[in-house]
mmCIF file of C-alpha atoms in Angstrom:
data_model
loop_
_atom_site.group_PDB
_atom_site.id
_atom_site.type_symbol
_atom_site.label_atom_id
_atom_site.label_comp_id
_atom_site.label_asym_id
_atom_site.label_seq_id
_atom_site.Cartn_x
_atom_site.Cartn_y
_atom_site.Cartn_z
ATOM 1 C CA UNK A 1 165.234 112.076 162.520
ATOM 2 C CA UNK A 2 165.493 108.597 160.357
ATOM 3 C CA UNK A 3 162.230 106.543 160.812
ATOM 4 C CA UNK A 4 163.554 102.775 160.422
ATOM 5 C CA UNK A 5 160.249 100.512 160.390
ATOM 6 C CA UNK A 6 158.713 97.761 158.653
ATOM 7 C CA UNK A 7 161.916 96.090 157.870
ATOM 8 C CA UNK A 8 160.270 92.673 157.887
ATOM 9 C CA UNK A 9 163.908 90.753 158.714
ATOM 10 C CA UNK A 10 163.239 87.269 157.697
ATOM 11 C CA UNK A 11 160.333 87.448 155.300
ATOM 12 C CA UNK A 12 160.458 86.607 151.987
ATOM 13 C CA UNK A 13 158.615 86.622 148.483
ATOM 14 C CA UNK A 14 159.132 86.643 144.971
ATOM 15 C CA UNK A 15 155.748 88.521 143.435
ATOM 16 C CA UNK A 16 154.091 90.598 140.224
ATOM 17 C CA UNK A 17 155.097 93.281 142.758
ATOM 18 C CA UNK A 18 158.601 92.917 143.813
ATOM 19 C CA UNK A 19 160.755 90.743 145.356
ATOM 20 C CA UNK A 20 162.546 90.344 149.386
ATOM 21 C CA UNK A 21 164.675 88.708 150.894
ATOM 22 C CA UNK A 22 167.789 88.677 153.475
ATOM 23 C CA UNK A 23 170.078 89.618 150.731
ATOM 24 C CA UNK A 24 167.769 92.301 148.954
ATOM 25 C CA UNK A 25 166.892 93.626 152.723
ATOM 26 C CA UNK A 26 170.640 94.606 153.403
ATOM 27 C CA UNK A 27 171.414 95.885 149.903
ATOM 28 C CA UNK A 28 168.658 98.198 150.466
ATOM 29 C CA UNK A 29 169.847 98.714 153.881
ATOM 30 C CA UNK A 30 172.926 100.016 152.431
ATOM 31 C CA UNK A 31 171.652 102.426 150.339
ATOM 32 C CA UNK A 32 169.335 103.833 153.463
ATOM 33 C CA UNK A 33 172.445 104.103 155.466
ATOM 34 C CA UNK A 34 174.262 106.055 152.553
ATOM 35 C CA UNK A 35 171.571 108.307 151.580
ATOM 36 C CA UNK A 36 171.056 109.094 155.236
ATOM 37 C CA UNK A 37 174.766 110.155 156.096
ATOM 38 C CA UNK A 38 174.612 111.987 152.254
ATOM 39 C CA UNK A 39 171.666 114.207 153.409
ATOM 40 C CA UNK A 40 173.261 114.694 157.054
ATOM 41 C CA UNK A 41 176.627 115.575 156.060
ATOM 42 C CA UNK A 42 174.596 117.926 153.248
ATOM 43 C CA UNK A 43 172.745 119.861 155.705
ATOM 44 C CA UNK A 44 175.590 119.212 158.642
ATOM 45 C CA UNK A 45 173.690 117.610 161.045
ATOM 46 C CA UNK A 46 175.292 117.401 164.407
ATOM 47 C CA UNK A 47 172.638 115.034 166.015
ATOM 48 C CA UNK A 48 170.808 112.001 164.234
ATOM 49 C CA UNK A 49 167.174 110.673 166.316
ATOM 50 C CA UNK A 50 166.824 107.182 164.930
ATOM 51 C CA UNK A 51 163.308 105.853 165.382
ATOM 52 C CA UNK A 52 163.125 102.025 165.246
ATOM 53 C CA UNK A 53 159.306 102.262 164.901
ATOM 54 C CA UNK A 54 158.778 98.403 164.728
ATOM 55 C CA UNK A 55 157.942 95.099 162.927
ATOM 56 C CA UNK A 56 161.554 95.547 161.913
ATOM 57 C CA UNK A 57 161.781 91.345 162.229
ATOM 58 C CA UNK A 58 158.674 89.210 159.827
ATOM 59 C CA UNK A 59 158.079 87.560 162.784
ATOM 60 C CA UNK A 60 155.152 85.277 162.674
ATOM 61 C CA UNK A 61 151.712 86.116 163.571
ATOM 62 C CA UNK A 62 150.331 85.484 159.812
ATOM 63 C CA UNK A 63 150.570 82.289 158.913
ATOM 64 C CA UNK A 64 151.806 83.435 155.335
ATOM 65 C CA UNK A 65 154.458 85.263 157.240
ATOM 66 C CA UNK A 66 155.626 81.870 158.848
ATOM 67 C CA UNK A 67 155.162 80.209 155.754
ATOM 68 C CA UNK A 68 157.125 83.109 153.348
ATOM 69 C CA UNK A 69 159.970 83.226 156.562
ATOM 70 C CA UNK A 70 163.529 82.635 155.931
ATOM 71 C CA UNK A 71 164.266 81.770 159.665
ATOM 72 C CA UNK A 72 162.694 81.377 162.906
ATOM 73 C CA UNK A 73 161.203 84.600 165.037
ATOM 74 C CA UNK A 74 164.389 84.117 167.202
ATOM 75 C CA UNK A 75 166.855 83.744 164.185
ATOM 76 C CA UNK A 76 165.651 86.883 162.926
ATOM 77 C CA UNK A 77 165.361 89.062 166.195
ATOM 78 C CA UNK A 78 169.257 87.832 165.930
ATOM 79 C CA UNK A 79 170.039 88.636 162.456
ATOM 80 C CA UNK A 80 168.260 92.122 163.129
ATOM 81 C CA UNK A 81 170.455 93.194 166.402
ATOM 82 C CA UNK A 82 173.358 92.172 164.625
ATOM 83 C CA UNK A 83 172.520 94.800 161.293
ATOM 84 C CA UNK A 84 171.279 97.230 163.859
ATOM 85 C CA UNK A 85 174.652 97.433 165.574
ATOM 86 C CA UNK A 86 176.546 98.002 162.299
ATOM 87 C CA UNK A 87 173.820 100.396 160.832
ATOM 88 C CA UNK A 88 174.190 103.001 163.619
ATOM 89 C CA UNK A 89 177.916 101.857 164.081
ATOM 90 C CA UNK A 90 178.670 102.651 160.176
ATOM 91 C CA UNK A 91 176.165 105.947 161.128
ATOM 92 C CA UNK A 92 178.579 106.597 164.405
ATOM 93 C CA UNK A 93 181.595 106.842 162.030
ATOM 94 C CA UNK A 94 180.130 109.737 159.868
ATOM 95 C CA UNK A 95 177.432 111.807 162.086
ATOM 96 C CA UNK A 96 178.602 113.298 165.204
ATOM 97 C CA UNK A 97 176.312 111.978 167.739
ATOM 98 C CA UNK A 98 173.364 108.998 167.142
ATOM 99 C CA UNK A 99 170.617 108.881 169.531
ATOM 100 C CA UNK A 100 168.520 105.264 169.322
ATOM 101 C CA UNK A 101 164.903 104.916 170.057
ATOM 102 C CA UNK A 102 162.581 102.013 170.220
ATOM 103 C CA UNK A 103 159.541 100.336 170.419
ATOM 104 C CA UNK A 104 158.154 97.039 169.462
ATOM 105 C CA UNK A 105 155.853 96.151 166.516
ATOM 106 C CA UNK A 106 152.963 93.895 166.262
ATOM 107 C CA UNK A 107 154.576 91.226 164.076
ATOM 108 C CA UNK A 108 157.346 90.509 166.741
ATOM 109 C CA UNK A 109 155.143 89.302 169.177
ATOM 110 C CA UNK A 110 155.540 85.859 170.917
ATOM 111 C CA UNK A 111 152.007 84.384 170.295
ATOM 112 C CA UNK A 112 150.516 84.802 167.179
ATOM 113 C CA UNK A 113 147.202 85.707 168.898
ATOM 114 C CA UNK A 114 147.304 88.751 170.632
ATOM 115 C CA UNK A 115 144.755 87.501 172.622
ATOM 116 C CA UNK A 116 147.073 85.191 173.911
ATOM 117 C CA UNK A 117 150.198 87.132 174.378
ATOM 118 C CA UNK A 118 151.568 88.112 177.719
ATOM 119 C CA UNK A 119 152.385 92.152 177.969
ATOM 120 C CA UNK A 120 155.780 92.297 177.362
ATOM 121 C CA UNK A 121 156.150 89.128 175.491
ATOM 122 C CA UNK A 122 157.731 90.729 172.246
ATOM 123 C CA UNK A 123 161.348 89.763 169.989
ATOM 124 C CA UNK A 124 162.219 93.453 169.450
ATOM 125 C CA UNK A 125 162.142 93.879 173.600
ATOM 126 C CA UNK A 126 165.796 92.278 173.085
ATOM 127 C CA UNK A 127 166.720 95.306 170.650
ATOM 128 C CA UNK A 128 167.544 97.935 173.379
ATOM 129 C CA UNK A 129 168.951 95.841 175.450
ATOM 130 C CA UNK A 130 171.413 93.956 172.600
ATOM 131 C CA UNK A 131 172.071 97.576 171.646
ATOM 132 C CA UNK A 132 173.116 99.079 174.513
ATOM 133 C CA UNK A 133 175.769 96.281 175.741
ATOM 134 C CA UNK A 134 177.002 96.373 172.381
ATOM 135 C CA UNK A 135 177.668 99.695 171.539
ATOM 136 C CA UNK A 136 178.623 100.659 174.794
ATOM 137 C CA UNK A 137 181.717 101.362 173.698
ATOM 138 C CA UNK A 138 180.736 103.931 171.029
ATOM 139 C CA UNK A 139 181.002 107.606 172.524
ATOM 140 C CA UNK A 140 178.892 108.802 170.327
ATOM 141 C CA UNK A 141 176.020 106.573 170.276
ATOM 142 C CA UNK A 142 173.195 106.711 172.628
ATOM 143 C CA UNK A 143 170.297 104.317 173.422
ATOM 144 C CA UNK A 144 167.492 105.934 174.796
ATOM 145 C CA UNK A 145 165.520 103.823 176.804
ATOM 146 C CA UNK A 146 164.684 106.401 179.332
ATOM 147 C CA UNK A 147 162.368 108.303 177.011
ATOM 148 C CA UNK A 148 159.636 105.485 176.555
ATOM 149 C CA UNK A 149 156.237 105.796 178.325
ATOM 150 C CA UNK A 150 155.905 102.248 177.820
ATOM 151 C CA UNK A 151 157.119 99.092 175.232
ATOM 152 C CA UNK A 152 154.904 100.695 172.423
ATOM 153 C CA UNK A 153 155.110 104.949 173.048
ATOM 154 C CA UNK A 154 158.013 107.225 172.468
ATOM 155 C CA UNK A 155 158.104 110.592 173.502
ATOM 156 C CA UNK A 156 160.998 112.835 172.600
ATOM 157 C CA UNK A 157 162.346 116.424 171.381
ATOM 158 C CA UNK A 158 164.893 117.617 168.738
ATOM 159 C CA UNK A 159 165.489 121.127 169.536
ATOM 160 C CA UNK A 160 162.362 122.676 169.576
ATOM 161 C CA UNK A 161 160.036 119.938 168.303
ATOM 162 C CA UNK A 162 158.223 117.402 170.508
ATOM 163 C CA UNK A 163 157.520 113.695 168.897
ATOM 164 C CA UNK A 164 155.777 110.679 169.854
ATOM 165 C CA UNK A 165 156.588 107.461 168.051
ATOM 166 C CA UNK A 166 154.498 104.663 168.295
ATOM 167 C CA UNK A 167 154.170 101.472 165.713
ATOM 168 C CA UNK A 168 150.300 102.171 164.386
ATOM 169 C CA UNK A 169 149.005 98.839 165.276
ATOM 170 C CA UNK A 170 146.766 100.379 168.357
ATOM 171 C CA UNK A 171 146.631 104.041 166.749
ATOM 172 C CA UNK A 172 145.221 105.456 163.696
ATOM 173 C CA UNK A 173 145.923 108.042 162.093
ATOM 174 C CA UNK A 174 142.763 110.279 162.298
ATOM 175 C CA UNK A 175 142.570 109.718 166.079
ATOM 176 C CA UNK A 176 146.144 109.436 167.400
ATOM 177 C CA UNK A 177 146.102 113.034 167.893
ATOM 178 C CA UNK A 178 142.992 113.314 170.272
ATOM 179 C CA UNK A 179 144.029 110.147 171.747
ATOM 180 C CA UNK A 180 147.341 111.272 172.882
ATOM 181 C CA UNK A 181 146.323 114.518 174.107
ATOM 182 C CA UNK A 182 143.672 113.267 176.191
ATOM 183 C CA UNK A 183 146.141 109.845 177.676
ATOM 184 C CA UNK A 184 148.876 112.094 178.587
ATOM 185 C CA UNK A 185 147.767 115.910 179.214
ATOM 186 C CA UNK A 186 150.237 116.809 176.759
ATOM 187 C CA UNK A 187 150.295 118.377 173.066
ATOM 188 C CA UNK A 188 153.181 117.192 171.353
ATOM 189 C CA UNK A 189 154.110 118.917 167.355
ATOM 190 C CA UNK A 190 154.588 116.015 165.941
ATOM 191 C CA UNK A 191 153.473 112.120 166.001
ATOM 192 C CA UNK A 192 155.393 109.174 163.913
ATOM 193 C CA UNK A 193 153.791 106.187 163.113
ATOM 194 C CA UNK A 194 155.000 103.065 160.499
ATOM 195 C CA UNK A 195 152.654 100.096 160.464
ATOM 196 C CA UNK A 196 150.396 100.903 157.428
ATOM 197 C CA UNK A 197 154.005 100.719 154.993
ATOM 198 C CA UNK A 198 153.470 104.274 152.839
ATOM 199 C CA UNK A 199 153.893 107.224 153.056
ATOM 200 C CA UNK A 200 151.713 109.872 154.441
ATOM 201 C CA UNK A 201 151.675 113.341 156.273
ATOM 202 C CA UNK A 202 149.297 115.580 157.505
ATOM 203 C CA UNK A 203 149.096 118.535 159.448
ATOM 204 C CA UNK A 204 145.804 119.399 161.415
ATOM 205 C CA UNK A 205 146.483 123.060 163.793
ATOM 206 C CA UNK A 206 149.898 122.832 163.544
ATOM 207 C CA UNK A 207 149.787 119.222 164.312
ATOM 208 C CA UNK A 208 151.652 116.643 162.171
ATOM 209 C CA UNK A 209 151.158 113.251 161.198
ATOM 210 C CA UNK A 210 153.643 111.092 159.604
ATOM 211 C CA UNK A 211 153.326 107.770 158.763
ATOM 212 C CA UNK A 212 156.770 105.551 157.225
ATOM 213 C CA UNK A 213 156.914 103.466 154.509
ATOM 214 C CA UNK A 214 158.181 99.829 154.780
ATOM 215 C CA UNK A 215 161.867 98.245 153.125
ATOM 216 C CA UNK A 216 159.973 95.116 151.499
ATOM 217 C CA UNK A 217 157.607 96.794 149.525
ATOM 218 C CA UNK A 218 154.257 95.033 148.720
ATOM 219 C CA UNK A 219 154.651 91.160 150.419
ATOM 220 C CA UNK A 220 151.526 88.524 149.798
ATOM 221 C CA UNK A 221 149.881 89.357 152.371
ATOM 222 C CA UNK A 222 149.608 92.816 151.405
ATOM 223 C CA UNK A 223 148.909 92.090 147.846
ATOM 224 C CA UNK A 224 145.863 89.676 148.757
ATOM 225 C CA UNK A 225 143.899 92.628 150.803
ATOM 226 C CA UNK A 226 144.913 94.982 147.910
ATOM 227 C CA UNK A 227 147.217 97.260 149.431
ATOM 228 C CA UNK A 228 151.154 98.620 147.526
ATOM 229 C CA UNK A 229 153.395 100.410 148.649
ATOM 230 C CA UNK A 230 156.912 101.047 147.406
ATOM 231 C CA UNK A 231 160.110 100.092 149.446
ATOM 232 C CA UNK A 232 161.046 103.284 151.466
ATOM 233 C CA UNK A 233 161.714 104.960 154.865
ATOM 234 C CA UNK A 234 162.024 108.675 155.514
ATOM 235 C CA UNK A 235 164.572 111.316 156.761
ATOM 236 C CA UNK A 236 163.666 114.369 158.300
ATOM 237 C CA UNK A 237 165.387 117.518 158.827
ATOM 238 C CA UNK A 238 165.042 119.744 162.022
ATOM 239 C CA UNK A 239 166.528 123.638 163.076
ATOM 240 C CA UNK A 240 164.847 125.994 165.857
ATOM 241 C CA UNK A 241 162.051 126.733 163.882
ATOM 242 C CA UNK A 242 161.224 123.108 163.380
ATOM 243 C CA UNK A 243 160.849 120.625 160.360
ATOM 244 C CA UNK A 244 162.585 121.721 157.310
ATOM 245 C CA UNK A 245 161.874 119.343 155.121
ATOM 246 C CA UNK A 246 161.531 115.539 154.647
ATOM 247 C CA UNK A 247 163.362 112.934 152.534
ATOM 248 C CA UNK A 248 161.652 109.959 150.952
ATOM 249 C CA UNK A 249 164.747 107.679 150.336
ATOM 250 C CA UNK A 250 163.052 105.008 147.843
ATOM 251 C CA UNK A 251 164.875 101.790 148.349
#
């Protein structure tokens, strides 16, 4: 399973922290795609989950984020698709068979007030759809829009493991557990969340928690509430018996 999240397509700052942009994005983009095929072809995985966890666009509900933004929200839901479909395609060349998953983030919403925004009314609703007429070609490649519960809640299994994947926005971490269980009836082994951009697991009765890292590292925004992170997303492997182990690719 790759977590992709927090990609942050469009923003873009120059700070004591680091520095982003369109051009740094896909350099690091390149090393996440071949680190991931390294580590699949290592332990000769036949099946790749990819998780497109959200806020994967900078999108502009901050108005730092509109102010630090290379393009417009609809430039960058663009520019996104169009690395999406040669990330899994270059993925599709190397790993057997790619299975895509999505939801949508907080930061691609329409209105910058939630308040305000329509369910529904999100950039990264196009993803799916873009990715599915455009790799419909690609044997190998799967979009799997059937195994939402709704825009913002994956539910899934890789061979013996259950996982929900949701953003984080409307979850946290010490409840998501209890929360899930008691919404759906249903006890999954795992639950992936990106959102809060590092890295974290925990495991409570068997139970884990996993929370992604982000590819732009520490923005304004982030530095100004006091919160770091380095640029990352994770890998994880999976047999019968269930996670082996989990890669931290640092970008």
């Amino acid at each position: 399973v790759l977590v992709a999240s927090d990609w942050h397509i469009g923003s873009s700052f120059d700070n004591y922290f680091g520095k982003y942009n369109l051009e740094i994005a896909k350099q690091r983009l390149n090393k996440l795609l071949n680190k991931t095929i390294e580590y699949c072809e290592m332990n000769k995985i036949n099946t790749l989950h990819l998780e497109l966890l959200g806020d994967n666009i900078s999108g502009g509900i901050h108005w730092s984020s509109k102010v630090e933004s290379e393009e417009d929200c609809v430039t960058q839901s663009m520019i996104l698709c169009e690395i999406l479909e040669e990330f899994i395609g270059r993925l599709a060349d190397k790993i057997p068979y790619v299975k895509v998953y999505s939801v949508v983030g907080n930061h691609s919403r329409v209105n910058m007030n939630k308040k305000d925004n329509q369910k529904g009314e999100n950039f990264e609703r196009l993803v799916p759809w873009y990715l599915k007429k455009r790799l419909s070609n690609v044997d190998n490649v799967e979009i799997m829009d059937k195994c939402n519960i709704d825009d913002g809640i994956i539910s899934f299994r890789v061979i013996n493991t259950n996982i929900i994947g949701v953003h984080g926005d409307l979850d946290k971490p010490n409840q998501i557990i209890n929360d899930m269980i008691k919404m759906f009836k249903f006890v999954a082994e795992e639950y992936h969340m990106g959102h809060l951009h590092h890295h974290y697991e925990k495991e409570e009765h068997d139970i884990e928690i996993l929370i992604n890292g982000s590819l732009q590292g520490t923005d304004n925004y982030a530095k100004d509430i006091r919160k770091t992170g380095r640029p990352m997303q994770k890998l994880m492997i999976y047999d019968e018996d269930g996670k082996l182990c989990t890669y931290k690719i640092k970008l």
